[in-house]
Amino acid sequence: MFYHKIIHKLRKRNEGKDVPPQTYPPQAPRWSSNLHEDLKPPCSQPKESSNSFTTTALYKCTTTQSATPSFIVGDLLNVVETSHDRRMASNLPTKRQGLIPFSHVTSNKSLSIVSEAWFDIDRISAERKLLMPGVQPGTYILRPCGSADNPYSLSVRANGVKIKHFRVYFDEKAKSFYLCSSIQFPSLEEMIRYYHSILSPFPLFFSPIAESIDGEVGLIEARPRRVLPPLSFEDCFIHYDDLKLEKELGRGNFGVVYLGHILSMEVAVKKSLISENDQAFRAEAEVMHKLSHQRILRFLGFCCDTPDKRVLIITEFMANGALLDYLRTPEGHRLEYRQLISIIDQIVKGMVYLEKVGVVHRDLRAANVLVDEDGSVKIADFGLTKILDFNQTLKKDTIPVRWTALEAMRRGYQPNTKADVWSFGVVMFEVLTYGKVPFEEYDNPQLLRFLLEGGRLSSPRSYGFECDEAVYAIMRSCWDENPERRPSFMEISHEIEQFIKAKEGSYVACWEKMIDN
């Protein structure tokens, strides 16, 4: 069936009847029951206004005027404003911006497979996007090269975890583009169509063909703005030889985490320490494989052909580590109150997603939330996570008591999202107190008695930290003894948005940079 789809795509391209590319931003409902939904439409491009679009130049335009950017036929232009006879546009490769004649660009967005393939990213970011699980060989990205004479590069996924990078040359005299000087094209559009049209889709993993780009790879489709994980978990297998393990990042009772590389892409590699944990590690990987959301740590694959036969889980690397540790650093202590609220907002968006797809985390705490280089956060550590209807109880010594709902510590407890809601309230406390230990004055038996008697965490204000009454009210609602009276994550998310709106005048997800997956 997959091969038929590829043939159908290639035929449509050859006929000049391409399926319209996904325009920016793709329109989708804010929330859906789809397992692989994203909070906001993901895209690597800069945020555009509602009347802007990426298109290609129909004619050459050479000018010395600073108000008009020069471009050649086929150049990618982002049109950001429209007037009667001229358009404000920026040349994506050169970054120059100005007014251009209306007649010099196409307004038919569905004609350009060039704009469909364009990502304004560097080589390393292109490799990261092309190495995502679910990206097939033959998937490609057109990106900036950094050279004024030859402004484009083409990155293509090959077999395994190989990525091929090709310089797109421009012949100034002939006004043509090419990858190989013996075959030149008057536009980028025609060049990409050519390498589409000569590719035979059998077999999917290309055998050498004389007319392919380099005798090894050809083009099947532009890298989609959003990639769904493979349906089969086995398709996420990564060979140990393709991994390079480097320094140790952390160690626990059951596993150790390393910084690693796949090509130039930094990854985190979690390794089980003893064979008895391999099954649990694989179960964790299978849960992560099913999840796809911007606020959930991205699963990249698993490995089980290591020399010592241990199971490895490979995920994206989050440069600033665990949120708990980050909050306690000098950099973390410099975070303002509004930034702490933003972190809480990000976490609840990830939990709304888990709630919608029927996944209970069971170990939500600041230590299991990771911080990226830009300060954004993602929910991680799915070692205790179970999909609803999976009947399993936990041993007492594995229960993180300070974050665990009362009912979750009772015999016969069935996993429920409302227990995660309780934990989320404690995470709010951790964030607003810059990593203070919850209930630090109690040991576990004392804490259990305190909670059973109706005791709860005090407001961060009582410890000298900023916390509005409305925010503490949200926290308190998470700790209702009756799970049914606790709010859903969707309701909590709405309350936090309303609080930000009242505080700032409007709600803007400033943490969301429209990064695709």
Coordinates of C-alpha atoms in Angstrom, one line a residue:
M1 CA 0.0 0.0 0.0
F2 CA 2.9 2.3 0.9
Y3 CA 4.5 1.8 -2.5
H4 CA 1.2 2.6 -4.3
K5 CA 1.1 5.9 -2.4
I6 CA 4.6 6.8 -3.5
I7 CA 3.8 6.0 -7.2
H8 CA 0.7 8.1 -7.0
K9 CA 2.6 11.0 -5.6
L10 CA 5.3 10.7 -8.3
R11 CA 2.7 10.5 -11.1
K12 CA 0.9 13.6 -9.8
R13 CA 4.2 15.5 -9.7
N14 CA 5.1 14.4 -13.2
E15 CA 1.7 15.6 -14.4
G16 CA 2.2 19.0 -12.7
K17 CA -0.7 18.3 -10.4
D18 CA 1.0 18.3 -7.1
V19 CA -1.0 17.8 -4.0
P20 CA -1.0 21.4 -2.5
P21 CA 1.8 21.7 0.1
Q22 CA 1.0 22.4 3.7
T23 CA 0.7 26.1 4.0
Y24 CA 2.0 28.0 7.0
P25 CA 0.6 27.7 9.5
P26 CA -1.5 24.5 9.0
Q27 CA -5.0 24.9 10.3
A28 CA -6.1 22.4 13.0
P29 CA -8.4 22.4 16.0
R30 CA -6.7 23.5 19.2
W31 CA -7.4 20.2 20.8
S32 CA -8.3 16.8 19.3
S33 CA -8.4 13.2 20.5
N34 CA -5.7 12.3 18.1
L35 CA -2.8 10.6 19.9
H36 CA -0.2 12.6 17.9
E37 CA -1.7 16.1 18.2
D38 CA 0.4 19.2 18.7
L39 CA -0.5 22.1 20.9
K40 CA 0.1 24.6 18.1
P41 CA 0.8 24.1 14.4
P42 CA 4.5 23.2 14.3
C43 CA 6.7 24.9 11.7
S44 CA 10.4 25.9 11.5
Q45 CA 9.6 29.1 9.7
P46 CA 9.4 32.4 11.4
K47 CA 5.9 33.4 12.6
E48 CA 4.0 35.0 9.7
S49 CA 1.0 37.3 9.6
S50 CA -2.3 35.9 8.3
N51 CA -1.8 37.4 4.8
S52 CA 1.8 36.2 4.3
F53 CA 3.1 33.2 2.5
T54 CA 6.2 31.7 1.0
T55 CA 6.4 31.7 -2.8
T56 CA 8.9 31.7 -5.6
A57 CA 10.1 34.4 -8.0
L58 CA 8.9 34.2 -11.6
Y59 CA 11.4 36.7 -12.9
K60 CA 14.9 38.0 -12.2
C61 CA 15.1 41.4 -10.3
T62 CA 18.4 43.1 -10.0
T63 CA 18.6 46.4 -8.2
T64 CA 20.9 48.6 -6.2
Q65 CA 18.0 50.2 -4.3
S66 CA 18.1 49.3 -0.6
A67 CA 14.2 49.2 -0.6
T68 CA 14.1 46.4 -3.2
P69 CA 15.8 43.1 -2.6
S70 CA 17.5 41.5 -5.6
F71 CA 16.5 38.0 -6.6
I72 CA 16.6 35.5 -9.4
V73 CA 14.0 33.1 -11.0
G74 CA 13.1 30.5 -8.5
D75 CA 14.3 32.3 -5.4
L76 CA 12.2 31.8 -2.3
L77 CA 10.5 34.9 -1.1
N78 CA 8.4 35.4 2.0
V79 CA 5.7 37.9 1.2
V80 CA 4.7 39.6 4.4
E81 CA 2.4 42.5 3.2
T82 CA 0.4 43.2 0.1
S83 CA -0.4 46.5 -1.6
H84 CA -2.1 47.2 -4.9
D85 CA 0.9 46.9 -7.2
R86 CA 3.9 46.0 -5.0
R87 CA 4.5 43.5 -2.2
M88 CA 6.7 43.7 0.9
A89 CA 8.9 40.6 0.7
S90 CA 12.1 39.1 2.1
N91 CA 14.5 37.0 0.2
L92 CA 14.8 33.9 2.4
P93 CA 18.4 32.9 1.4
T94 CA 19.9 36.5 1.5
K95 CA 17.5 37.9 4.3
R96 CA 17.2 41.2 2.4
Q97 CA 13.7 42.7 2.6
G98 CA 11.9 45.4 0.6
L99 CA 9.1 46.1 -1.9
I100 CA 8.9 44.0 -5.1
P101 CA 6.6 44.2 -8.1
F102 CA 3.4 42.3 -7.8
S103 CA 3.9 40.6 -11.1
H104 CA 7.3 39.1 -10.2
V105 CA 6.0 36.4 -7.9
T106 CA 3.4 33.7 -8.2
S107 CA 0.4 34.0 -5.9
N108 CA -0.5 30.3 -6.5
K109 CA 1.0 28.7 -3.4
S110 CA 0.1 25.2 -4.6
L111 CA 2.5 25.4 -7.6
S112 CA 5.7 25.4 -5.6
I113 CA 7.3 22.2 -4.3
V114 CA 10.3 24.5 -3.5
S115 CA 8.5 26.4 -0.7
E116 CA 7.2 23.0 0.5
A117 CA 10.7 21.8 1.0
W118 CA 12.2 25.0 2.4
F119 CA 13.3 25.2 6.1
D120 CA 15.3 28.2 7.3
I121 CA 17.7 26.0 9.4
D122 CA 21.3 24.9 9.5
R123 CA 22.9 21.6 8.7
I124 CA 22.7 20.2 12.2
S125 CA 19.0 21.1 12.6
A126 CA 18.3 19.5 9.2
E127 CA 19.9 16.3 10.3
R128 CA 17.8 16.3 13.5
K129 CA 14.6 16.7 11.5
L130 CA 15.5 14.0 9.0
L131 CA 16.5 11.5 11.7
M132 CA 13.2 11.7 13.4
P133 CA 11.3 8.3 13.7
G134 CA 8.8 8.1 10.8
V135 CA 11.0 10.0 8.3
Q136 CA 11.5 7.7 5.2
P137 CA 14.6 7.5 3.0
G138 CA 14.2 10.0 0.1
T139 CA 12.8 12.7 2.4
Y140 CA 14.6 16.0 1.8
I141 CA 15.0 19.5 3.1
L142 CA 16.0 22.6 1.1
R143 CA 17.9 25.0 3.4
P144 CA 20.3 28.0 3.4
C145 CA 23.9 27.3 2.5
G146 CA 25.5 30.4 3.7
S147 CA 27.2 31.2 0.5
A148 CA 26.2 34.4 -1.4
D149 CA 27.0 32.7 -4.8
N150 CA 25.3 29.4 -4.0
P151 CA 22.7 30.1 -1.3
Y152 CA 21.0 26.7 -1.1
S153 CA 21.8 23.2 0.1
L154 CA 19.7 20.0 -0.2
S155 CA 19.7 17.5 2.7
V156 CA 18.4 14.0 2.0
R157 CA 17.7 11.1 4.3
A158 CA 19.4 8.0 3.0
N159 CA 19.5 4.4 4.3
G160 CA 19.7 3.8 8.1
V161 CA 20.8 7.0 9.9
K162 CA 22.7 8.4 7.0
I163 CA 22.0 12.0 5.8
K164 CA 23.4 13.2 2.5
H165 CA 24.1 17.0 2.0
F166 CA 24.3 18.5 -1.5
R167 CA 25.3 22.0 -2.5
V168 CA 22.9 23.6 -4.9
Y169 CA 25.0 25.5 -7.4
F170 CA 24.0 28.5 -9.4
D171 CA 25.6 29.3 -12.7
E172 CA 25.5 33.1 -13.0
K173 CA 26.2 33.1 -16.7
A174 CA 23.7 30.4 -17.7
K175 CA 21.2 31.5 -15.0
S176 CA 20.7 27.9 -14.0
F177 CA 20.7 25.7 -10.9
Y178 CA 22.4 22.3 -10.6
L179 CA 23.7 19.6 -8.3
C180 CA 25.8 18.2 -11.0
S181 CA 27.2 20.6 -13.7
S182 CA 26.3 18.2 -16.5
I183 CA 22.5 18.5 -15.7
Q184 CA 21.4 22.1 -15.2
F185 CA 17.9 23.6 -14.7
P186 CA 16.4 27.1 -15.2
S187 CA 14.8 27.0 -11.7
L188 CA 14.9 25.2 -8.4
E189 CA 11.4 24.0 -9.1
E190 CA 12.5 22.1 -12.2
M191 CA 15.6 20.7 -10.6
I192 CA 13.6 19.2 -7.7
R193 CA 10.9 17.9 -10.1
Y194 CA 13.6 16.2 -12.2
Y195 CA 15.0 14.2 -9.3
H196 CA 11.5 13.3 -8.3
S197 CA 10.6 12.1 -11.8
I198 CA 13.6 9.9 -12.4
L199 CA 13.3 8.0 -9.1
S200 CA 11.8 4.5 -9.2
P201 CA 10.1 3.8 -5.9
F202 CA 11.1 0.1 -5.9
P203 CA 12.8 -0.8 -3.6
L204 CA 12.1 1.7 -0.9
F205 CA 15.7 1.5 0.2
F206 CA 17.4 2.7 -2.9
S207 CA 19.7 0.5 -4.9
P208 CA 22.2 2.6 -7.0
I209 CA 20.6 4.1 -10.0
A210 CA 22.7 6.0 -12.6
E211 CA 20.3 9.0 -12.8
S212 CA 19.9 9.5 -9.0
I213 CA 21.6 12.5 -7.3
D214 CA 24.8 10.6 -6.5
G215 CA 24.1 7.0 -7.6
E216 CA 22.6 6.3 -4.2
V217 CA 19.7 8.6 -3.2
G218 CA 16.8 10.3 -4.9
L219 CA 13.9 12.4 -3.8
I220 CA 10.5 11.1 -2.7
E221 CA 8.9 13.9 -0.7
A222 CA 9.7 17.1 1.1
R223 CA 10.1 16.7 4.9
P224 CA 6.6 17.3 6.3
R225 CA 6.1 20.0 8.9
R226 CA 4.8 17.4 11.2
V227 CA 6.0 13.8 11.3
L228 CA 4.0 11.0 13.0
P229 CA 5.8 8.2 14.8
P230 CA 6.0 4.9 12.9
L231 CA 3.0 2.7 13.6
S232 CA 5.3 -0.2 14.5
F233 CA 7.6 0.2 17.5
E234 CA 10.2 -2.1 15.8
D235 CA 10.6 0.6 13.1
C236 CA 12.2 2.8 15.8
F237 CA 15.2 0.4 16.2
I238 CA 18.6 2.1 16.0
H239 CA 21.8 0.0 15.6
Y240 CA 24.4 0.4 18.3
D241 CA 27.1 1.1 15.7
D242 CA 25.2 4.2 14.7
L243 CA 25.4 5.5 18.3
K244 CA 28.3 7.3 19.9
L245 CA 28.1 7.3 23.7
E246 CA 30.0 10.1 25.5
K247 CA 29.9 11.4 29.0
E248 CA 27.6 10.2 31.7
L249 CA 24.9 12.8 32.6
G250 CA 23.2 11.1 35.5
R251 CA 22.6 7.8 37.3
G252 CA 19.8 6.3 39.3
N253 CA 18.8 3.0 40.9
F254 CA 17.8 1.4 37.6
G255 CA 19.6 3.1 34.9
V256 CA 22.2 5.6 33.7
V257 CA 21.9 8.5 31.2
Y258 CA 24.6 9.4 28.7
L259 CA 25.1 12.2 26.3
G260 CA 25.5 10.7 22.9
H261 CA 25.5 11.5 19.2
I262 CA 23.9 10.2 16.0
L263 CA 25.9 11.8 13.3
S264 CA 26.1 15.5 14.5
M265 CA 22.8 15.3 16.5
E266 CA 23.1 15.3 20.2
V267 CA 20.9 12.7 21.9
A268 CA 20.3 11.5 25.4
V269 CA 20.8 7.7 25.9
K270 CA 19.2 5.9 28.9
K271 CA 20.7 2.5 29.6
S272 CA 19.4 -0.2 32.0
L273 CA 21.9 -1.3 34.5
I274 CA 20.8 -4.9 35.0
S275 CA 19.1 -7.4 32.8
E276 CA 16.1 -7.6 35.1
N277 CA 15.2 -4.0 34.2
D278 CA 15.3 -4.6 30.4
Q279 CA 11.6 -5.4 30.1
A280 CA 10.7 -2.3 32.1
F281 CA 12.9 -0.2 29.9
R282 CA 11.4 -1.6 26.8
A283 CA 7.9 -0.9 28.2
E284 CA 8.9 2.7 28.9
A285 CA 10.2 3.1 25.3
E286 CA 6.9 1.6 23.9
V287 CA 4.9 4.2 25.8
M288 CA 7.1 7.1 24.6
H289 CA 6.9 5.8 21.0
K290 CA 3.1 6.4 21.1
L291 CA 3.4 10.0 22.2
S292 CA 4.0 13.1 20.1
H293 CA 3.6 16.6 21.5
Q294 CA 5.8 19.7 21.8
R295 CA 5.8 19.5 25.6
I296 CA 6.6 15.8 25.8
L297 CA 10.2 14.6 25.5
R298 CA 10.8 13.4 22.0
F299 CA 11.5 9.7 21.6
L300 CA 14.0 8.9 18.8
G301 CA 14.4 5.2 19.1
F302 CA 15.6 2.2 21.0
C303 CA 18.6 -0.1 20.8
C304 CA 19.1 -3.7 22.0
D305 CA 22.2 -4.9 20.1
T306 CA 24.7 -3.5 22.6
P307 CA 27.8 -5.6 23.5
D308 CA 26.4 -6.2 27.0
K309 CA 22.8 -6.8 25.6
R310 CA 21.3 -3.9 27.7
V311 CA 18.4 -1.9 26.4
L312 CA 19.0 1.7 25.4
I313 CA 16.3 4.4 25.0
I314 CA 17.3 7.3 22.8
T315 CA 15.6 10.7 23.2
E316 CA 16.3 14.3 22.2
F317 CA 18.9 16.0 24.4
M318 CA 17.7 18.8 26.7
A319 CA 20.8 20.9 27.4
N320 CA 19.7 22.4 30.8
G321 CA 18.8 19.1 32.4
A322 CA 16.2 18.5 35.1
L323 CA 13.9 21.4 36.0
L324 CA 14.4 20.7 39.7
D325 CA 18.2 21.2 39.4
Y326 CA 17.8 24.1 37.0
L327 CA 15.5 26.0 39.4
R328 CA 18.2 25.7 42.1
T329 CA 21.0 27.2 39.9
P330 CA 21.9 30.9 39.8
E331 CA 20.3 31.1 36.3
G332 CA 17.2 29.5 37.7
H333 CA 17.0 31.9 40.6
R334 CA 17.0 34.8 38.1
L335 CA 13.7 33.6 36.6
E336 CA 10.9 36.1 37.3
Y337 CA 7.5 35.2 38.6
R338 CA 5.9 35.5 35.1
Q339 CA 8.6 33.1 33.7
L340 CA 7.8 30.6 36.5
I341 CA 4.1 30.8 35.5
S342 CA 5.1 30.2 31.9
I343 CA 6.9 27.0 32.9
I344 CA 3.8 25.9 34.7
D345 CA 1.7 26.7 31.6
Q346 CA 4.0 24.6 29.5
I347 CA 3.8 21.6 31.8
V348 CA 0.0 21.7 32.0
K349 CA -0.2 21.8 28.2
G350 CA 1.8 18.6 28.0
M351 CA -0.5 17.1 30.7
V352 CA -3.6 18.1 28.8
Y353 CA -2.3 16.1 25.9
L354 CA -1.6 13.0 28.1
E355 CA -5.1 13.4 29.6
K356 CA -6.7 13.5 26.1
V357 CA -4.9 10.3 24.9
G358 CA -5.6 8.4 28.1
V359 CA -2.0 8.2 29.5
V360 CA -1.3 8.5 33.2
H361 CA 2.2 9.6 34.0
R362 CA 2.3 8.4 37.7
D363 CA 5.6 10.1 38.5
L364 CA 5.1 13.8 37.7
R365 CA 7.5 16.0 39.6
A366 CA 10.1 18.7 38.8
A367 CA 12.9 16.2 38.7
N368 CA 11.1 14.5 35.7
V369 CA 10.6 17.7 33.7
L370 CA 13.6 18.7 31.5
V371 CA 14.7 22.1 30.4
D372 CA 16.0 22.9 26.9
E373 CA 18.7 25.4 26.0
D374 CA 16.1 28.1 25.3
G375 CA 14.4 27.6 28.7
S376 CA 11.4 25.7 27.4
V377 CA 10.4 22.6 29.3
K378 CA 9.2 19.1 28.4
I379 CA 7.7 16.2 30.5
A380 CA 10.0 13.2 30.7
D381 CA 10.7 10.0 32.6
F382 CA 7.9 7.6 31.7
G383 CA 9.2 4.7 33.8
L384 CA 6.0 4.4 35.8
T385 CA 3.7 5.5 33.1
K386 CA 0.9 3.2 32.0
I387 CA -1.8 3.6 29.4
L388 CA -5.2 3.5 31.0
D389 CA -6.8 0.0 31.4
F390 CA -3.3 -1.5 32.1
N391 CA -3.9 -3.2 35.4
Q392 CA -0.7 -2.9 37.5
T393 CA 0.0 -1.8 41.1
L394 CA 3.2 -0.4 42.4
K395 CA 5.4 -1.6 45.2
K396 CA 5.4 0.7 48.2
D397 CA 9.1 1.5 47.9
T398 CA 8.7 2.8 44.4
I399 CA 6.0 5.4 45.4
P400 CA 7.2 9.1 45.4
V401 CA 5.1 9.9 48.5
R402 CA 5.5 13.7 48.4
W403 CA 4.0 13.9 45.0
T404 CA 1.5 11.0 45.1
A405 CA -2.3 11.3 45.6
L406 CA -3.8 9.6 48.6
E407 CA -5.8 7.1 46.6
A408 CA -2.7 6.1 44.6
M409 CA -1.1 4.8 47.8
R410 CA -4.0 2.5 48.6
R411 CA -4.1 -1.2 47.7
G412 CA -6.0 -1.9 44.5
Y413 CA -5.5 1.6 43.0
Q414 CA -6.2 1.8 39.3
P415 CA -4.2 4.4 37.4
N416 CA -6.2 7.6 36.9
T417 CA -5.4 11.0 35.5
K418 CA -6.8 12.7 38.6
A419 CA -3.8 11.4 40.6
D420 CA -1.5 13.2 38.1
V421 CA -3.6 16.3 38.9
W422 CA -2.6 16.0 42.5
S423 CA 1.1 15.7 41.5
F424 CA 0.8 18.7 39.3
G425 CA -0.3 20.8 42.2
V426 CA 2.9 19.8 44.0
V427 CA 5.0 20.6 40.9
M428 CA 3.5 24.1 40.9
F429 CA 4.8 24.4 44.5
E430 CA 8.3 23.3 43.4
V431 CA 8.4 25.7 40.5
L432 CA 7.2 28.7 42.5
T433 CA 9.6 28.0 45.3
Y434 CA 12.6 27.5 43.0
G435 CA 12.9 23.8 43.8
K436 CA 12.0 23.7 47.5
V437 CA 11.4 20.2 48.8
P438 CA 7.7 19.7 49.4
F439 CA 6.8 18.8 53.0
E440 CA 10.5 18.9 53.9
E441 CA 9.6 19.0 57.7
Y442 CA 8.0 15.5 57.5
D443 CA 9.4 12.0 56.9
N444 CA 7.2 9.7 54.8
P445 CA 5.1 8.1 57.7
Q446 CA 4.5 11.5 59.3
L447 CA 3.6 13.0 55.9
L448 CA 1.0 10.3 55.3
R449 CA -0.7 11.0 58.6
F450 CA -0.6 14.7 57.9
L451 CA -2.3 14.2 54.6
L452 CA -4.9 11.8 55.9
E453 CA -5.8 14.4 58.6
G454 CA -6.5 17.0 55.8
G455 CA -3.1 18.7 55.8
R456 CA -1.8 20.3 52.6
L457 CA 1.1 22.3 51.4
S458 CA 1.0 26.0 52.4
S459 CA 1.2 28.8 49.8
P460 CA 4.7 29.6 48.5
R461 CA 4.0 33.1 49.9
S462 CA 4.3 31.7 53.4
Y463 CA 7.9 30.8 52.5
G464 CA 8.7 34.2 51.1
F465 CA 8.0 33.5 47.5
E466 CA 5.6 35.3 45.1
C467 CA 2.3 33.5 44.6
D468 CA -1.1 35.1 43.8
E469 CA -4.2 33.8 45.7
A470 CA -5.7 32.7 42.3
V471 CA -2.6 30.5 41.6
Y472 CA -2.7 29.0 45.1
A473 CA -6.4 28.3 44.7
I474 CA -5.5 26.2 41.6
M475 CA -2.9 24.3 43.6
R476 CA -5.4 23.6 46.4
S477 CA -8.0 22.4 44.0
C478 CA -5.5 19.7 42.8
W479 CA -5.4 18.3 46.3
D480 CA -9.0 17.6 47.0
E481 CA -9.3 14.2 48.8
N482 CA -12.1 13.2 46.4
P483 CA -10.5 12.7 43.0
E484 CA -13.8 13.4 41.2
R485 CA -13.8 17.0 42.7
R486 CA -10.3 17.8 41.3
P487 CA -10.3 19.7 38.0
S488 CA -9.2 18.2 34.8
F489 CA -6.0 19.3 33.2
M490 CA -8.0 21.1 30.5
E491 CA -9.8 23.1 33.2
I492 CA -6.5 23.9 34.9
S493 CA -5.0 25.0 31.6
H494 CA -8.0 27.3 31.1
E495 CA -7.6 28.8 34.6
I496 CA -3.9 29.4 34.1
E497 CA -4.6 31.1 30.7
Q498 CA -7.3 33.3 32.4
F499 CA -4.9 34.2 35.2
I500 CA -2.2 35.2 32.7
K501 CA -4.7 37.2 30.7
A502 CA -5.8 39.1 33.8
K503 CA -2.2 39.7 34.9
E504 CA -0.7 40.6 31.5
G505 CA -3.7 41.9 29.6
S506 CA -3.6 39.0 27.1
Y507 CA -2.5 35.4 26.9
V508 CA 0.4 34.8 24.6
A509 CA 2.2 31.5 24.7
C510 CA 5.6 33.2 24.7
W511 CA 7.3 29.9 25.3
E512 CA 6.0 28.6 22.0
K513 CA 8.4 29.2 19.2
M514 CA 6.5 27.3 16.5
I515 CA 9.2 24.6 16.5
D516 CA 8.0 21.6 14.5
N517 CA 8.9 18.0 15.3

